[in-house]
mmCIF file of C-alpha atoms in Angstrom:
data_model
loop_
_atom_site.group_PDB
_atom_site.id
_atom_site.type_symbol
_atom_site.label_atom_id
_atom_site.label_comp_id
_atom_site.label_asym_id
_atom_site.label_seq_id
_atom_site.Cartn_x
_atom_site.Cartn_y
_atom_site.Cartn_z
ATOM 1 C CA MET A 1 0.000 0.000 0.000
ATOM 2 C CA TRP A 2 2.861 2.359 0.781
ATOM 3 C CA ASN A 3 4.336 1.623 -2.655
ATOM 4 C CA ILE A 4 1.032 2.560 -4.260
ATOM 5 C CA VAL A 5 0.965 5.855 -2.363
ATOM 6 C CA SER A 6 4.554 6.524 -3.450
ATOM 7 C CA LEU A 7 3.567 5.934 -7.073
ATOM 8 C CA LEU A 8 0.612 8.290 -6.616
ATOM 9 C CA LYS A 9 2.993 10.974 -5.453
ATOM 10 C CA CYS A 10 5.085 10.425 -8.593
ATOM 11 C CA LEU A 11 1.914 10.801 -10.648
ATOM 12 C CA TRP A 12 1.100 13.992 -8.738
ATOM 13 C CA ASN A 13 4.578 15.353 -9.483
ATOM 14 C CA ILE A 14 4.015 14.692 -13.178
ATOM 15 C CA CYS A 15 0.593 16.355 -13.136
ATOM 16 C CA CYS A 16 1.911 19.409 -11.303
ATOM 17 C CA LYS A 17 5.014 19.538 -13.500
ATOM 18 C CA ALA A 18 7.348 19.533 -10.538
ATOM 19 C CA ASP A 19 10.567 21.420 -11.108
ATOM 20 C CA ASN A 20 12.993 18.517 -11.432
ATOM 21 C CA MET A 21 14.848 16.901 -14.305
ATOM 22 C CA TRP A 22 13.006 13.579 -14.151
ATOM 23 C CA VAL A 23 9.543 15.132 -14.480
ATOM 24 C CA LYS A 24 10.728 17.323 -17.358
ATOM 25 C CA TRP A 25 12.114 14.254 -19.094
ATOM 26 C CA ILE A 26 8.800 12.395 -18.640
ATOM 27 C CA HIS A 27 6.883 15.265 -20.216
ATOM 28 C CA ASN A 28 9.309 15.663 -23.131
ATOM 29 C CA TYR A 29 9.745 11.972 -23.858
ATOM 30 C CA TYR A 30 6.322 10.466 -22.999
ATOM 31 C CA ILE A 31 3.591 13.060 -22.429
ATOM 32 C CA LYS A 32 4.592 15.416 -25.266
ATOM 33 C CA GLY A 33 1.943 18.036 -24.514
ATOM 34 C CA ASP A 34 -0.938 15.571 -23.930
ATOM 35 C CA ASP A 35 -3.144 15.541 -20.870
ATOM 36 C CA VAL A 36 -1.550 13.376 -18.183
ATOM 37 C CA MET A 37 -4.851 11.693 -17.308
ATOM 38 C CA SER A 38 -5.769 10.734 -20.847
ATOM 39 C CA THR A 39 -2.438 10.142 -22.552
ATOM 40 C CA VAL A 40 -1.931 6.627 -23.885
ATOM 41 C CA VAL A 41 0.839 4.569 -22.362
ATOM 42 C CA LYS A 42 2.800 2.790 -25.054
ATOM 43 C CA LYS A 43 3.832 -0.845 -24.740
ATOM 44 C CA ASP A 44 7.524 -0.035 -25.015
ATOM 45 C CA SER A 45 7.414 2.434 -22.096
ATOM 46 C CA THR A 46 9.561 1.706 -19.066
ATOM 47 C CA TRP A 47 8.011 -0.403 -16.323
ATOM 48 C CA ILE A 48 8.228 2.396 -13.746
ATOM 49 C CA TYR A 49 6.383 4.805 -16.035
ATOM 50 C CA LYS A 50 3.708 2.162 -16.675
ATOM 51 C CA SER A 51 3.355 1.575 -12.931
ATOM 52 C CA ILE A 52 2.973 5.274 -12.230
ATOM 53 C CA MET A 53 0.378 5.847 -14.924
ATOM 54 C CA GLN A 54 -1.535 2.747 -13.850
ATOM 55 C CA GLN A 55 -2.382 4.516 -10.598
ATOM 56 C CA ARG A 56 -4.808 6.719 -12.552
ATOM 57 C CA GLU A 57 -7.277 3.843 -12.219
ATOM 58 C CA ILE A 58 -7.579 4.206 -8.439
ATOM 59 C CA LEU A 59 -7.892 7.973 -8.258
ATOM 60 C CA GLY A 60 -11.645 7.606 -7.818
ATOM 61 C CA GLN A 61 -11.004 6.149 -4.347
ATOM 62 C CA VAL A 62 -9.042 9.238 -3.269
ATOM 63 C CA GLN A 63 -10.551 11.897 -5.505
ATOM 64 C CA HIS A 64 -11.111 14.406 -2.702
ATOM 65 C CA HIS A 65 -7.489 14.231 -1.498
ATOM 66 C CA TRP A 66 -6.234 14.239 -5.079
ATOM 67 C CA ASP A 67 -8.129 17.388 -6.036
ATOM 68 C CA PHE A 68 -6.882 19.116 -2.896
ATOM 69 C CA ALA A 69 -3.282 18.038 -3.549
ATOM 70 C CA VAL A 70 -3.360 19.267 -7.157
ATOM 71 C CA SER A 71 -5.010 22.604 -6.391
ATOM 72 C CA ASN A 72 -2.902 23.379 -3.332
ATOM 73 C CA HIS A 73 0.368 21.878 -4.578
ATOM 74 C CA LYS A 74 0.694 19.867 -1.376
ATOM 75 C CA PHE A 75 0.685 16.057 -1.296
ATOM 76 C CA SER A 76 0.080 14.318 2.049
ATOM 77 C CA MET A 77 1.193 10.699 1.797
ATOM 78 C CA ARG A 78 -0.335 9.995 5.212
ATOM 79 C CA LYS A 79 -3.835 11.036 4.127
ATOM 80 C CA PHE A 80 -3.663 8.929 0.973
ATOM 81 C CA TYR A 81 -2.330 5.934 2.877
ATOM 82 C CA LEU A 82 -5.014 6.067 5.564
ATOM 83 C CA THR A 83 -7.755 6.450 2.941
ATOM 84 C CA LEU A 84 -6.583 3.497 0.848
ATOM 85 C CA ASN A 85 -5.698 1.262 3.776
ATOM 86 C CA ASP A 86 -8.879 -0.197 5.268
ATOM 87 C CA ASP A 87 -7.017 -1.977 8.067
ATOM 88 C CA HIS A 88 -5.569 0.667 10.376
ATOM 89 C CA THR A 89 -4.555 -1.872 13.031
ATOM 90 C CA ARG A 90 -0.990 -1.369 14.222
ATOM 91 C CA VAL A 91 1.289 -4.261 15.018
ATOM 92 C CA SER A 92 2.205 -4.592 18.679
ATOM 93 C CA TRP A 93 5.879 -3.869 18.040
ATOM 94 C CA PHE A 94 5.518 -0.638 16.056
ATOM 95 C CA ARG A 95 6.904 1.405 18.966
ATOM 96 C CA LEU A 96 10.225 -0.416 18.626
ATOM 97 C CA MET A 97 10.695 1.273 15.263
ATOM 98 C CA CYS A 98 9.419 4.742 16.183
ATOM 99 C CA HIS A 99 12.188 7.175 17.188
ATOM 100 C CA ASN A 100 14.712 4.352 17.416
ATOM 101 C CA ARG A 101 18.165 5.963 17.350
ATOM 102 C CA ALA A 102 20.023 2.821 16.330
ATOM 103 C CA ARG A 103 21.741 2.543 12.956
ATOM 104 C CA PRO A 104 19.274 2.282 10.051
ATOM 105 C CA ARG A 105 20.672 -1.124 9.075
ATOM 106 C CA ALA A 106 20.114 -2.341 12.638
ATOM 107 C CA ILE A 107 16.514 -1.094 12.647
ATOM 108 C CA LEU A 108 15.924 -2.864 9.335
ATOM 109 C CA CYS A 109 17.223 -6.134 10.812
ATOM 110 C CA LEU A 110 14.911 -5.698 13.805
ATOM 111 C CA TRP A 111 11.990 -5.093 11.445
ATOM 112 C CA ILE A 112 12.771 -8.264 9.486
ATOM 113 C CA THR A 113 13.058 -10.231 12.729
ATOM 114 C CA CYS A 114 9.663 -8.985 13.937
ATOM 115 C CA HIS A 115 8.180 -10.269 10.678
ATOM 116 C CA GLY A 116 9.883 -13.647 11.184
ATOM 117 C CA ARG A 117 11.584 -13.416 7.807
ATOM 118 C CA PHE A 118 15.251 -13.638 8.702
ATOM 119 C CA SER A 119 17.213 -15.955 6.424
ATOM 120 C CA THR A 120 18.393 -18.415 9.054
ATOM 121 C CA LYS A 121 19.778 -21.794 7.990
ATOM 122 C CA VAL A 122 16.447 -23.514 8.655
ATOM 123 C CA ARG A 123 14.599 -20.991 6.516
ATOM 124 C CA LEU A 124 17.151 -21.258 3.689
ATOM 125 C CA ALA A 125 16.964 -25.053 3.862
ATOM 126 C CA GLN A 126 13.199 -24.873 3.315
ATOM 127 C CA PHE A 127 13.901 -23.193 -0.021
ATOM 128 C CA GLY A 128 16.577 -25.716 -0.917
ATOM 129 C CA MET A 129 19.321 -23.088 -0.692
ATOM 130 C CA PHE A 130 21.219 -24.545 2.238
ATOM 131 C CA GLN A 131 21.916 -28.067 3.487
ATOM 132 C CA ASP A 132 23.407 -27.397 6.909
ATOM 133 C CA ARG A 133 20.713 -26.509 9.469
ATOM 134 C CA ILE A 134 22.908 -26.386 12.590
ATOM 135 C CA CYS A 135 23.556 -23.062 14.337
ATOM 136 C CA SER A 136 26.833 -21.502 13.240
ATOM 137 C CA LEU A 137 27.498 -20.047 16.692
ATOM 138 C CA CYS A 138 27.024 -22.945 19.120
ATOM 139 C CA GLU A 139 26.819 -25.865 16.643
ATOM 140 C CA GLU A 140 24.337 -27.591 18.949
ATOM 141 C CA GLN A 141 20.789 -27.056 17.614
ATOM 142 C CA GLU A 142 18.989 -26.042 14.438
ATOM 143 C CA GLU A 143 19.366 -22.386 13.540
ATOM 144 C CA THR A 144 15.886 -20.875 13.810
ATOM 145 C CA ILE A 145 15.124 -17.264 14.710
ATOM 146 C CA ASP A 146 14.245 -18.266 18.291
ATOM 147 C CA HIS A 147 17.450 -20.218 18.705
ATOM 148 C CA LEU A 148 19.865 -17.868 16.934
ATOM 149 C CA PHE A 149 18.821 -14.678 18.690
ATOM 150 C CA PHE A 150 17.794 -15.933 22.130
ATOM 151 C CA ALA A 151 18.243 -19.650 22.896
ATOM 152 C CA CYS A 152 21.803 -20.092 21.633
ATOM 153 C CA SER A 153 24.353 -20.378 24.445
ATOM 154 C CA ILE A 154 26.610 -17.829 22.714
ATOM 155 C CA THR A 155 23.748 -15.406 22.155
ATOM 156 C CA LYS A 156 22.586 -15.635 25.770
ATOM 157 C CA GLY A 157 26.013 -14.500 26.898
ATOM 158 C CA ILE A 158 25.849 -11.490 24.576
ATOM 159 C CA TRP A 159 22.399 -10.490 25.813
ATOM 160 C CA SER A 160 23.454 -10.953 29.430
ATOM 161 C CA THR A 161 26.409 -8.575 29.047
ATOM 162 C CA VAL A 162 24.423 -5.889 27.193
ATOM 163 C CA LEU A 163 21.457 -6.000 29.592
ATOM 164 C CA GLN A 164 23.778 -5.995 32.592
ATOM 165 C CA TRP A 165 25.409 -2.827 31.251
ATOM 166 C CA LEU A 166 21.922 -1.285 31.023
ATOM 167 C CA ASN A 167 21.223 -2.366 34.643
ATOM 168 C CA ILE A 168 18.405 -4.623 33.453
ATOM 169 C CA HIS A 169 17.991 -8.069 34.994
ATOM 170 C CA HIS A 170 16.284 -10.353 32.506
ATOM 171 C CA THR A 171 16.817 -13.870 31.148
ATOM 172 C CA PRO A 172 16.024 -14.191 27.412
ATOM 173 C CA GLN A 173 13.325 -16.688 26.418
ATOM 174 C CA ASP A 174 11.784 -17.528 23.029
ATOM 175 C CA TRP A 175 11.070 -14.767 20.505
ATOM 176 C CA THR A 176 7.327 -14.559 21.233
ATOM 177 C CA HIS A 177 7.897 -13.871 24.933
ATOM 178 C CA GLU A 178 10.849 -11.618 24.224
ATOM 179 C CA LEU A 179 8.900 -9.504 21.741
ATOM 180 C CA ALA A 180 6.115 -8.986 24.289
ATOM 181 C CA TRP A 181 8.634 -8.097 27.008
ATOM 182 C CA ILE A 182 10.622 -5.736 24.776
ATOM 183 C CA THR A 183 7.474 -4.033 23.499
ATOM 184 C CA GLY A 184 6.233 -3.468 27.028
ATOM 185 C CA TYR A 185 9.587 -2.139 28.187
ATOM 186 C CA ALA A 186 9.903 0.256 25.248
ATOM 187 C CA LYS A 187 6.436 1.812 25.573
ATOM 188 C CA GLY A 188 7.548 4.923 27.371
ATOM 189 C CA LYS A 189 9.352 7.972 26.034
ATOM 190 C CA GLY A 190 11.976 8.154 28.747
ATOM 191 C CA TRP A 191 15.694 7.541 28.456
ATOM 192 C CA ARG A 192 15.435 3.896 29.520
ATOM 193 C CA ALA A 193 13.010 3.111 26.698
ATOM 194 C CA MET A 194 15.202 4.933 24.176
ATOM 195 C CA LEU A 195 18.340 3.065 25.220
ATOM 196 C CA MET A 196 16.472 -0.235 25.289
ATOM 197 C CA LYS A 197 15.196 0.155 21.727
ATOM 198 C CA MET A 198 18.685 1.006 20.536
ATOM 199 C CA ALA A 199 20.139 -1.957 22.420
ATOM 200 C CA ILE A 200 17.638 -4.424 20.951
ATOM 201 C CA ALA A 201 18.239 -3.290 17.372
ATOM 202 C CA GLU A 202 22.024 -3.120 17.672
ATOM 203 C CA THR A 203 22.299 -6.477 19.442
ATOM 204 C CA ILE A 204 20.173 -8.320 16.894
ATOM 205 C CA TYR A 205 22.131 -6.781 14.039
ATOM 206 C CA CYS A 206 25.546 -7.563 15.552
ATOM 207 C CA ILE A 207 24.509 -11.161 16.302
ATOM 208 C CA TRP A 208 23.378 -11.548 12.711
ATOM 209 C CA GLN A 209 26.593 -9.993 11.434
ATOM 210 C CA HIS A 210 28.628 -12.310 13.672
ATOM 211 C CA GLN A 211 26.732 -15.328 12.347
ATOM 212 C CA ASN A 212 27.340 -14.262 8.763
ATOM 213 C CA ASN A 213 31.050 -13.767 9.345
ATOM 214 C CA ILE A 214 31.383 -17.260 10.754
ATOM 215 C CA CYS A 215 29.071 -18.928 8.242
ATOM 216 C CA PHE A 216 30.315 -17.341 5.027
ATOM 217 C CA ASP A 217 33.697 -15.775 5.705
ATOM 218 C CA ASN A 218 35.028 -18.249 8.274
ATOM 219 C CA SER A 219 35.873 -15.186 10.336
ATOM 220 C CA VAL A 220 36.022 -15.188 14.129
ATOM 221 C CA ASP A 221 37.116 -11.580 14.616
ATOM 222 C CA ASN A 222 33.983 -10.643 16.552
ATOM 223 C CA LYS A 223 35.009 -12.008 19.934
ATOM 224 C CA ASN A 224 34.385 -8.595 21.509
ATOM 225 C CA ILE A 225 30.895 -8.322 20.041
ATOM 226 C CA GLU A 226 29.402 -7.169 23.360
ATOM 227 C CA ARG A 227 31.878 -4.281 23.519
ATOM 228 C CA LYS A 228 31.036 -3.312 19.957
ATOM 229 C CA ILE A 229 27.304 -3.278 20.687
ATOM 230 C CA ILE A 230 27.792 -1.050 23.731
ATOM 231 C CA ASP A 231 30.084 1.246 21.742
ATOM 232 C CA TYR A 232 27.415 1.653 19.056
ATOM 233 C CA ILE A 233 24.793 2.472 21.692
ATOM 234 C CA VAL A 234 27.074 5.046 23.309
ATOM 235 C CA TYR A 235 28.050 6.603 19.977
ATOM 236 C CA ARG A 236 24.481 6.883 18.674
ATOM 237 C CA GLY A 237 22.996 7.900 22.021
ATOM 238 C CA TRP A 238 25.628 10.559 22.714
ATOM 239 C CA LYS A 239 24.189 12.621 19.867
ATOM 240 C CA ILE A 240 21.022 13.065 21.947
ATOM 241 C CA PRO A 241 21.642 15.656 24.717
ATOM 242 C CA ASN A 242 18.993 14.149 27.008
ATOM 243 C CA LEU A 243 20.766 10.781 26.987
ATOM 244 C CA ARG A 244 24.315 11.916 27.680
ATOM 245 C CA ARG A 245 23.960 12.130 31.460
ATOM 246 C CA HIS A 246 22.428 8.663 31.671
ATOM 247 C CA ILE A 247 25.002 7.133 29.329
ATOM 248 C CA THR A 248 27.737 8.664 31.460
ATOM 249 C CA SER A 249 26.285 7.039 34.594
ATOM 250 C CA LEU A 250 26.214 3.655 32.846
ATOM 251 C CA MET A 251 29.846 3.965 31.821
ATOM 252 C CA LEU A 252 31.088 4.691 35.362
#
């Protein structure tokens, strides 16, 4: 749905003749003075242009917002998204992503994990892409998301060190319980919630990076992975004035 809204904004840019090179190229190469809403899309047009122009078919569903956007030269992606999306239910873990100060790549890994789509060995084996299903870290059990990130003996040690640094006493369980616990802990807007969200994202990413280094590069250079995770939290959190005092107290 978000992709559709993004394509609608591209269509709006074309209709309003936005002042950028791409829109000018579209008008000179494809539109050629025709009306944007009635111009015929040729078969040899690029796929992105076809996708953009195809969105003309759904304008009837958002006609009010479209007319306002065209007349006022202001496109609100949020209004279009909410209008087109009938299901406004939020996932329980959405707060983990909001205002998370971790690295973007770490937040992306957390997002993939929440969807249960990480390419662990078990998941790759289901697609016939991998034969070995044993965890690369402990070499004891099958490498599922639950095992790799929380049940693995190596992973538990990493979590224990990071949580201990945050002055949080908690023993990791399976992903379902952990997600509920993390979501509940990160509900607030205080410094503890902010540091916790950063810690979750950075830890999951560094564990995944460590697994990849061992699995594909035969590298074991990440022995100080806990120190690296804490360093990332300190570095990213130090940019936020409200967190500096609390980070300083944790480092003492």
